[in-house]
Amino acid sequence: MSNIVIGIEGLVGAGKTAICRELLNKIPNSIILQGGNLYRAIVYSLMKSGISLEQLKQSMKQMDSKAIMDKLKISFKIENRDTVIYIDGQKIDEENLQSAESSIAVSEMGKIANNSNMYIFGQQIIEQFKKNFNVIVSGRDLMNIYPELDYHFLITASLEERIRRKNIQYKGSISEEELRQNIVMRDELQEKSGFYKKHDKTIIVDVTDCKTVEESANKVFRYINI
């Protein structure tokens, strides 16, 4: 039986990344490719150099996201079956990539940047790893990046539940009202970019009532034939 590719997208704060990691325990010989973290690494690196969000938005209109990634020496490795980001040879902690500020910037960039070469790169990476592994791909616009997905999931949850989960992620360092504004803004940006589009193959999984990550992952896994 040939290896499969599972695409998992999700509303902001619905728990997409945690679900992907839990699926590693259920899908044999599997790895996670976290495409979104490549974008996060670009934004993190640029903003750390002192470029403001407004400057970033202006510069991205004329720039190729894959070319920027190469110029900044951004790369990744699969370690412990998951994606780890490196910038100029230095491993970047995921908490740095997942900050609220960079999350907004990533959503802005996804709407503006020229992603055609990045999509080609993504296709090539998926094909490369599919030869040896079952591949769980986490990211946005996955059906356009890799139309041959065996499964395409969209993880959803209520706004209130997503605020609650983000509050846990940020350990209460951001007020609930700020989190609400952040999530609503990112939802709007993602929708304008076409990233919440539902395709014929899309399976929508609502995890609002799930009490644990394992319970959420089980709701996804029941659709997967492996």
PDB file of C-alpha atoms in Angstrom:
ATOM      1  CA  MET A   1       0.000   0.000   0.000  1.00  0.00           C
ATOM      2  CA  SER A   2       1.432   3.390  -0.995  1.00  0.00           C
ATOM      3  CA  ASN A   3       1.951   6.178   1.516  1.00  0.00           C
ATOM      4  CA  ILE A   4      -0.732   8.826   1.925  1.00  0.00           C
ATOM      5  CA  VAL A   5      -0.741  12.619   2.284  1.00  0.00           C
ATOM      6  CA  ILE A   6      -3.140  14.195   4.789  1.00  0.00           C
ATOM      7  CA  GLY A   7      -3.713  17.947   4.611  1.00  0.00           C
ATOM      8  CA  ILE A   8      -4.908  19.668   7.766  1.00  0.00           C
ATOM      9  CA  GLU A   9      -6.026  23.288   7.805  1.00  0.00           C
ATOM     10  CA  GLY A  10      -7.904  25.017  10.577  1.00  0.00           C
ATOM     11  CA  LEU A  11      -9.450  28.169  11.936  1.00  0.00           C
ATOM     12  CA  VAL A  12      -7.139  30.267  14.086  1.00  0.00           C
ATOM     13  CA  GLY A  13      -6.859  28.667  17.522  1.00  0.00           C
ATOM     14  CA  ALA A  14      -8.824  25.524  16.678  1.00  0.00           C
ATOM     15  CA  GLY A  15      -5.873  23.292  17.592  1.00  0.00           C
ATOM     16  CA  LYS A  16      -4.603  22.249  14.171  1.00  0.00           C
ATOM     17  CA  THR A  17      -0.958  21.824  15.204  1.00  0.00           C
ATOM     18  CA  ALA A  18      -1.786  19.867  18.356  1.00  0.00           C
ATOM     19  CA  ILE A  19      -4.075  17.569  16.370  1.00  0.00           C
ATOM     20  CA  CYS A  20      -1.331  16.912  13.828  1.00  0.00           C
ATOM     21  CA  ARG A  21       1.065  15.915  16.597  1.00  0.00           C
ATOM     22  CA  GLU A  22      -1.486  13.619  18.188  1.00  0.00           C
ATOM     23  CA  LEU A  23      -2.065  11.942  14.815  1.00  0.00           C
ATOM     24  CA  LEU A  24       1.598  10.896  14.829  1.00  0.00           C
ATOM     25  CA  ASN A  25       0.588   8.441  17.581  1.00  0.00           C
ATOM     26  CA  LYS A  26      -2.168   6.998  15.414  1.00  0.00           C
ATOM     27  CA  ILE A  27      -0.676   6.916  11.914  1.00  0.00           C
ATOM     28  CA  PRO A  28       2.311   4.584  11.553  1.00  0.00           C
ATOM     29  CA  ASN A  29       5.473   5.751   9.783  1.00  0.00           C
ATOM     30  CA  SER A  30       4.221   9.340   9.675  1.00  0.00           C
ATOM     31  CA  ILE A  31       5.836  12.794   9.807  1.00  0.00           C
ATOM     32  CA  ILE A  32       4.515  16.358   9.989  1.00  0.00           C
ATOM     33  CA  LEU A  33       5.412  19.020   7.445  1.00  0.00           C
ATOM     34  CA  GLN A  34       4.496  22.374   8.983  1.00  0.00           C
ATOM     35  CA  GLY A  35       4.353  24.657   5.979  1.00  0.00           C
ATOM     36  CA  GLY A  36       3.097  27.608   7.986  1.00  0.00           C
ATOM     37  CA  ASN A  37       6.258  27.709  10.047  1.00  0.00           C
ATOM     38  CA  LEU A  38       8.310  28.542   6.957  1.00  0.00           C
ATOM     39  CA  TYR A  39       6.219  31.695   6.537  1.00  0.00           C
ATOM     40  CA  ARG A  40       6.484  32.390  10.245  1.00  0.00           C
ATOM     41  CA  ALA A  41      10.267  32.097  10.031  1.00  0.00           C
ATOM     42  CA  ILE A  42      10.372  34.677   7.218  1.00  0.00           C
ATOM     43  CA  VAL A  43       8.274  37.141   9.207  1.00  0.00           C
ATOM     44  CA  TYR A  44      10.135  36.439  12.447  1.00  0.00           C
ATOM     45  CA  SER A  45      13.497  37.015  10.804  1.00  0.00           C
ATOM     46  CA  LEU A  46      12.448  40.226   9.044  1.00  0.00           C
ATOM     47  CA  MET A  47      10.705  41.723  12.067  1.00  0.00           C
ATOM     48  CA  LYS A  48      13.643  40.846  14.303  1.00  0.00           C
ATOM     49  CA  SER A  49      15.843  42.894  11.967  1.00  0.00           C
ATOM     50  CA  GLY A  50      13.726  45.955  12.762  1.00  0.00           C
ATOM     51  CA  ILE A  51      11.284  45.974   9.850  1.00  0.00           C
ATOM     52  CA  SER A  52       7.788  47.086  10.938  1.00  0.00           C
ATOM     53  CA  LEU A  53       4.589  45.357   9.846  1.00  0.00           C
ATOM     54  CA  GLU A  54       3.736  48.267   7.534  1.00  0.00           C
ATOM     55  CA  GLN A  55       7.188  48.140   5.936  1.00  0.00           C
ATOM     56  CA  LEU A  56       6.860  44.387   5.589  1.00  0.00           C
ATOM     57  CA  LYS A  57       3.488  44.704   3.855  1.00  0.00           C
ATOM     58  CA  GLN A  58       4.891  47.216   1.376  1.00  0.00           C
ATOM     59  CA  SER A  59       8.028  45.232   0.581  1.00  0.00           C
ATOM     60  CA  MET A  60       6.175  41.934   0.156  1.00  0.00           C
ATOM     61  CA  LYS A  61       4.177  43.314  -2.784  1.00  0.00           C
ATOM     62  CA  GLN A  62       7.281  43.166  -4.936  1.00  0.00           C
ATOM     63  CA  MET A  63       8.916  40.056  -3.458  1.00  0.00           C
ATOM     64  CA  ASP A  64       8.844  36.307  -3.967  1.00  0.00           C
ATOM     65  CA  SER A  65       8.356  34.491  -0.648  1.00  0.00           C
ATOM     66  CA  LYS A  66      10.582  31.565  -1.702  1.00  0.00           C
ATOM     67  CA  ALA A  67      13.357  33.951  -2.759  1.00  0.00           C
ATOM     68  CA  ILE A  68      13.141  35.694   0.618  1.00  0.00           C
ATOM     69  CA  MET A  69      13.313  32.338   2.387  1.00  0.00           C
ATOM     70  CA  ASP A  70      16.503  31.462   0.501  1.00  0.00           C
ATOM     71  CA  LYS A  71      18.051  34.896   1.091  1.00  0.00           C
ATOM     72  CA  LEU A  72      17.416  34.650   4.830  1.00  0.00           C
ATOM     73  CA  LYS A  73      18.904  31.120   4.835  1.00  0.00           C
ATOM     74  CA  ILE A  74      15.722  29.596   6.233  1.00  0.00           C
ATOM     75  CA  SER A  75      15.578  25.814   6.150  1.00  0.00           C
ATOM     76  CA  PHE A  76      13.932  22.959   7.992  1.00  0.00           C
ATOM     77  CA  LYS A  77      14.677  19.467   9.209  1.00  0.00           C
ATOM     78  CA  ILE A  78      12.483  16.611  10.357  1.00  0.00           C
ATOM     79  CA  GLU A  79      13.395  15.886  13.976  1.00  0.00           C
ATOM     80  CA  ASN A  80      11.367  13.475  16.124  1.00  0.00           C
ATOM     81  CA  ARG A  81       8.983  13.184  13.139  1.00  0.00           C
ATOM     82  CA  ASP A  82       8.130  16.913  13.235  1.00  0.00           C
ATOM     83  CA  THR A  83       9.310  20.043  11.406  1.00  0.00           C
ATOM     84  CA  VAL A  84      12.042  22.131  13.008  1.00  0.00           C
ATOM     85  CA  ILE A  85      12.987  25.528  11.570  1.00  0.00           C
ATOM     86  CA  TYR A  86      16.530  26.824  11.196  1.00  0.00           C
ATOM     87  CA  ILE A  87      17.605  30.366  10.284  1.00  0.00           C
ATOM     88  CA  ASP A  88      21.202  30.621   9.110  1.00  0.00           C
ATOM     89  CA  GLY A  89      21.979  27.322  10.807  1.00  0.00           C
ATOM     90  CA  GLN A  90      20.391  28.230  14.171  1.00  0.00           C
ATOM     91  CA  LYS A  91      17.377  26.307  15.446  1.00  0.00           C
ATOM     92  CA  ILE A  92      14.436  28.619  16.191  1.00  0.00           C
ATOM     93  CA  ASP A  93      12.218  27.901  19.168  1.00  0.00           C
ATOM     94  CA  GLU A  94       8.593  27.472  18.120  1.00  0.00           C
ATOM     95  CA  GLU A  95       7.358  29.903  20.777  1.00  0.00           C
ATOM     96  CA  ASN A  96       9.213  32.663  18.934  1.00  0.00           C
ATOM     97  CA  LEU A  97       7.474  31.734  15.693  1.00  0.00           C
ATOM     98  CA  GLN A  98       4.026  31.585  17.311  1.00  0.00           C
ATOM     99  CA  SER A  99       3.891  35.043  18.921  1.00  0.00           C
ATOM    100  CA  ALA A 100       0.682  37.059  18.518  1.00  0.00           C
ATOM    101  CA  GLU A 101       2.497  39.854  16.660  1.00  0.00           C
ATOM    102  CA  SER A 102       4.101  37.544  14.110  1.00  0.00           C
ATOM    103  CA  SER A 103       0.819  35.647  13.646  1.00  0.00           C
ATOM    104  CA  ILE A 104      -0.920  38.807  12.428  1.00  0.00           C
ATOM    105  CA  ALA A 105       2.011  39.585  10.149  1.00  0.00           C
ATOM    106  CA  VAL A 106       1.928  36.061   8.673  1.00  0.00           C
ATOM    107  CA  SER A 107      -1.773  36.438   7.878  1.00  0.00           C
ATOM    108  CA  GLU A 108      -1.063  39.790   6.213  1.00  0.00           C
ATOM    109  CA  MET A 109       1.807  38.327   4.207  1.00  0.00           C
ATOM    110  CA  GLY A 110      -0.241  35.390   2.962  1.00  0.00           C
ATOM    111  CA  LYS A 111      -2.622  37.837   1.283  1.00  0.00           C
ATOM    112  CA  ILE A 112       0.107  39.924  -0.354  1.00  0.00           C
ATOM    113  CA  ALA A 113       3.147  37.799  -1.197  1.00  0.00           C
ATOM    114  CA  ASN A 114       3.899  36.059  -4.473  1.00  0.00           C
ATOM    115  CA  ASN A 115       3.707  32.438  -3.358  1.00  0.00           C
ATOM    116  CA  SER A 116       3.952  30.612  -6.687  1.00  0.00           C
ATOM    117  CA  ASN A 117       7.542  29.441  -6.212  1.00  0.00           C
ATOM    118  CA  MET A 118       6.878  28.589  -2.567  1.00  0.00           C
ATOM    119  CA  TYR A 119       3.987  26.375  -3.693  1.00  0.00           C
ATOM    120  CA  ILE A 120       6.232  24.584  -6.190  1.00  0.00           C
ATOM    121  CA  PHE A 121       8.767  24.079  -3.393  1.00  0.00           C
ATOM    122  CA  GLY A 122       6.004  22.671  -1.185  1.00  0.00           C
ATOM    123  CA  GLN A 123       4.906  20.207  -3.854  1.00  0.00           C
ATOM    124  CA  GLN A 124       8.459  18.974  -4.281  1.00  0.00           C
ATOM    125  CA  ILE A 125       8.981  18.524  -0.543  1.00  0.00           C
ATOM    126  CA  ILE A 126       5.727  16.583  -0.137  1.00  0.00           C
ATOM    127  CA  GLU A 127       6.606  14.302  -3.047  1.00  0.00           C
ATOM    128  CA  GLN A 128      10.080  13.738  -1.632  1.00  0.00           C
ATOM    129  CA  PHE A 129       8.862  12.670   1.815  1.00  0.00           C
ATOM    130  CA  LYS A 130       5.880  10.700   0.515  1.00  0.00           C
ATOM    131  CA  LYS A 131       8.308   8.162  -0.949  1.00  0.00           C
ATOM    132  CA  ASN A 132       9.200   6.984   2.550  1.00  0.00           C
ATOM    133  CA  PHE A 133       6.531   8.279   4.926  1.00  0.00           C
ATOM    134  CA  ASN A 134       2.855   8.927   5.458  1.00  0.00           C
ATOM    135  CA  VAL A 135       2.848  12.740   5.383  1.00  0.00           C
ATOM    136  CA  ILE A 136       0.695  14.999   7.558  1.00  0.00           C
ATOM    137  CA  VAL A 137       0.806  18.504   6.065  1.00  0.00           C
ATOM    138  CA  SER A 138      -0.207  21.424   8.253  1.00  0.00           C
ATOM    139  CA  GLY A 139      -0.734  24.808   6.624  1.00  0.00           C
ATOM    140  CA  ARG A 140      -2.962  26.989   4.452  1.00  0.00           C
ATOM    141  CA  ASP A 141      -4.268  26.652   0.898  1.00  0.00           C
ATOM    142  CA  LEU A 142      -3.156  23.027   0.826  1.00  0.00           C
ATOM    143  CA  MET A 143      -5.439  21.890  -1.999  1.00  0.00           C
ATOM    144  CA  ASN A 144      -3.818  24.433  -4.301  1.00  0.00           C
ATOM    145  CA  ILE A 145      -0.334  23.502  -3.134  1.00  0.00           C
ATOM    146  CA  TYR A 146      -0.925  19.755  -3.465  1.00  0.00           C
ATOM    147  CA  PRO A 147      -4.207  18.826  -5.224  1.00  0.00           C
ATOM    148  CA  GLU A 148      -3.384  15.103  -4.891  1.00  0.00           C
ATOM    149  CA  LEU A 149      -4.047  15.132  -1.139  1.00  0.00           C
ATOM    150  CA  ASP A 150      -5.603  11.855  -0.044  1.00  0.00           C
ATOM    151  CA  TYR A 151      -7.496  13.696   2.705  1.00  0.00           C
ATOM    152  CA  HIS A 152      -8.190  17.385   3.268  1.00  0.00           C
ATOM    153  CA  PHE A 153      -9.469  18.433   6.699  1.00  0.00           C
ATOM    154  CA  LEU A 154     -10.638  21.824   7.938  1.00  0.00           C
ATOM    155  CA  ILE A 155     -10.636  21.999  11.741  1.00  0.00           C
ATOM    156  CA  THR A 156     -13.213  24.380  13.214  1.00  0.00           C
ATOM    157  CA  ALA A 157     -14.321  25.475  16.674  1.00  0.00           C
ATOM    158  CA  SER A 158     -16.435  28.263  18.123  1.00  0.00           C
ATOM    159  CA  LEU A 159     -14.860  31.685  18.599  1.00  0.00           C
ATOM    160  CA  GLU A 160     -15.197  31.458  22.385  1.00  0.00           C
ATOM    161  CA  GLU A 161     -13.462  28.082  22.475  1.00  0.00           C
ATOM    162  CA  ARG A 162     -10.661  29.317  20.247  1.00  0.00           C
ATOM    163  CA  ILE A 163     -10.124  32.329  22.519  1.00  0.00           C
ATOM    164  CA  ARG A 164      -9.946  29.965  25.496  1.00  0.00           C
ATOM    165  CA  ARG A 165      -7.343  27.757  23.795  1.00  0.00           C
ATOM    166  CA  LYS A 166      -5.214  30.708  22.684  1.00  0.00           C
ATOM    167  CA  ASN A 167      -5.315  32.057  26.230  1.00  0.00           C
ATOM    168  CA  ILE A 168      -3.813  28.776  27.408  1.00  0.00           C
ATOM    169  CA  GLN A 169      -1.178  28.898  24.650  1.00  0.00           C
ATOM    170  CA  TYR A 170      -0.111  32.432  25.579  1.00  0.00           C
ATOM    171  CA  LYS A 171      -0.303  31.608  29.307  1.00  0.00           C
ATOM    172  CA  GLY A 172      -2.554  34.561  30.065  1.00  0.00           C
ATOM    173  CA  SER A 173      -0.002  37.094  28.836  1.00  0.00           C
ATOM    174  CA  ILE A 174      -2.570  38.665  26.485  1.00  0.00           C
ATOM    175  CA  SER A 175      -5.989  39.909  27.584  1.00  0.00           C
ATOM    176  CA  GLU A 176      -9.079  38.053  26.465  1.00  0.00           C
ATOM    177  CA  GLU A 177     -10.331  41.103  24.540  1.00  0.00           C
ATOM    178  CA  GLU A 178      -7.017  41.459  22.713  1.00  0.00           C
ATOM    179  CA  LEU A 179      -7.101  37.764  21.857  1.00  0.00           C
ATOM    180  CA  ARG A 180     -10.635  38.159  20.525  1.00  0.00           C
ATOM    181  CA  GLN A 181      -9.606  41.065  18.280  1.00  0.00           C
ATOM    182  CA  ASN A 182      -6.510  39.175  17.154  1.00  0.00           C
ATOM    183  CA  ILE A 183      -8.455  36.049  16.176  1.00  0.00           C
ATOM    184  CA  VAL A 184     -11.272  37.956  14.439  1.00  0.00           C
ATOM    185  CA  MET A 185      -8.731  39.995  12.464  1.00  0.00           C
ATOM    186  CA  ARG A 186      -6.782  36.905  11.433  1.00  0.00           C
ATOM    187  CA  ASP A 187      -9.998  35.113  10.445  1.00  0.00           C
ATOM    188  CA  GLU A 188     -10.876  38.023   8.157  1.00  0.00           C
ATOM    189  CA  LEU A 189      -7.394  38.070   6.614  1.00  0.00           C
ATOM    190  CA  GLN A 190      -7.432  34.313   6.052  1.00  0.00           C
ATOM    191  CA  GLU A 191     -10.854  34.444   4.402  1.00  0.00           C
ATOM    192  CA  LYS A 192      -9.806  37.324   2.133  1.00  0.00           C
ATOM    193  CA  SER A 193      -6.787  35.260   1.103  1.00  0.00           C
ATOM    194  CA  GLY A 194      -9.068  32.326   0.245  1.00  0.00           C
ATOM    195  CA  PHE A 195      -7.461  30.091   2.863  1.00  0.00           C
ATOM    196  CA  TYR A 196     -10.702  28.849   4.434  1.00  0.00           C
ATOM    197  CA  LYS A 197     -12.091  27.685   1.115  1.00  0.00           C
ATOM    198  CA  LYS A 198     -13.962  24.389   1.190  1.00  0.00           C
ATOM    199  CA  HIS A 199     -13.279  21.992  -1.690  1.00  0.00           C
ATOM    200  CA  ASP A 200     -15.176  18.894  -2.802  1.00  0.00           C
ATOM    201  CA  LYS A 201     -12.649  16.777  -0.914  1.00  0.00           C
ATOM    202  CA  THR A 202     -12.755  18.877   2.282  1.00  0.00           C
ATOM    203  CA  ILE A 203     -13.913  17.188   5.493  1.00  0.00           C
ATOM    204  CA  ILE A 204     -14.987  19.712   8.136  1.00  0.00           C
ATOM    205  CA  VAL A 205     -14.344  18.603  11.710  1.00  0.00           C
ATOM    206  CA  ASP A 206     -15.760  20.734  14.540  1.00  0.00           C
ATOM    207  CA  VAL A 207     -13.797  20.193  17.746  1.00  0.00           C
ATOM    208  CA  THR A 208     -15.587  22.775  19.940  1.00  0.00           C
ATOM    209  CA  ASP A 209     -16.850  20.150  22.370  1.00  0.00           C
ATOM    210  CA  CYS A 210     -13.665  18.081  22.516  1.00  0.00           C
ATOM    211  CA  LYS A 211     -12.116  18.152  25.985  1.00  0.00           C
ATOM    212  CA  THR A 212      -8.671  16.873  24.992  1.00  0.00           C
ATOM    213  CA  VAL A 213      -6.352  16.918  21.998  1.00  0.00           C
ATOM    214  CA  GLU A 214      -6.682  13.149  21.741  1.00  0.00           C
ATOM    215  CA  GLU A 215     -10.455  13.477  21.469  1.00  0.00           C
ATOM    216  CA  SER A 216     -10.048  16.065  18.686  1.00  0.00           C
ATOM    217  CA  ALA A 217      -7.549  13.867  16.847  1.00  0.00           C
ATOM    218  CA  ASN A 218      -9.872  10.878  17.134  1.00  0.00           C
ATOM    219  CA  LYS A 219     -12.613  12.847  15.356  1.00  0.00           C
ATOM    220  CA  VAL A 220     -10.187  13.367  12.462  1.00  0.00           C
ATOM    221  CA  PHE A 221      -8.688   9.886  12.510  1.00  0.00           C
ATOM    222  CA  ARG A 222     -12.030   8.126  12.132  1.00  0.00           C
ATOM    223  CA  TYR A 223     -12.169   9.395   8.527  1.00  0.00           C
ATOM    224  CA  ILE A 224      -8.727   8.057   7.631  1.00  0.00           C
ATOM    225  CA  ASN A 225      -8.411   4.618   6.108  1.00  0.00           C
ATOM    226  CA  ILE A 226      -4.941   3.275   6.791  1.00  0.00           C
TER     227      ILE A 226
END
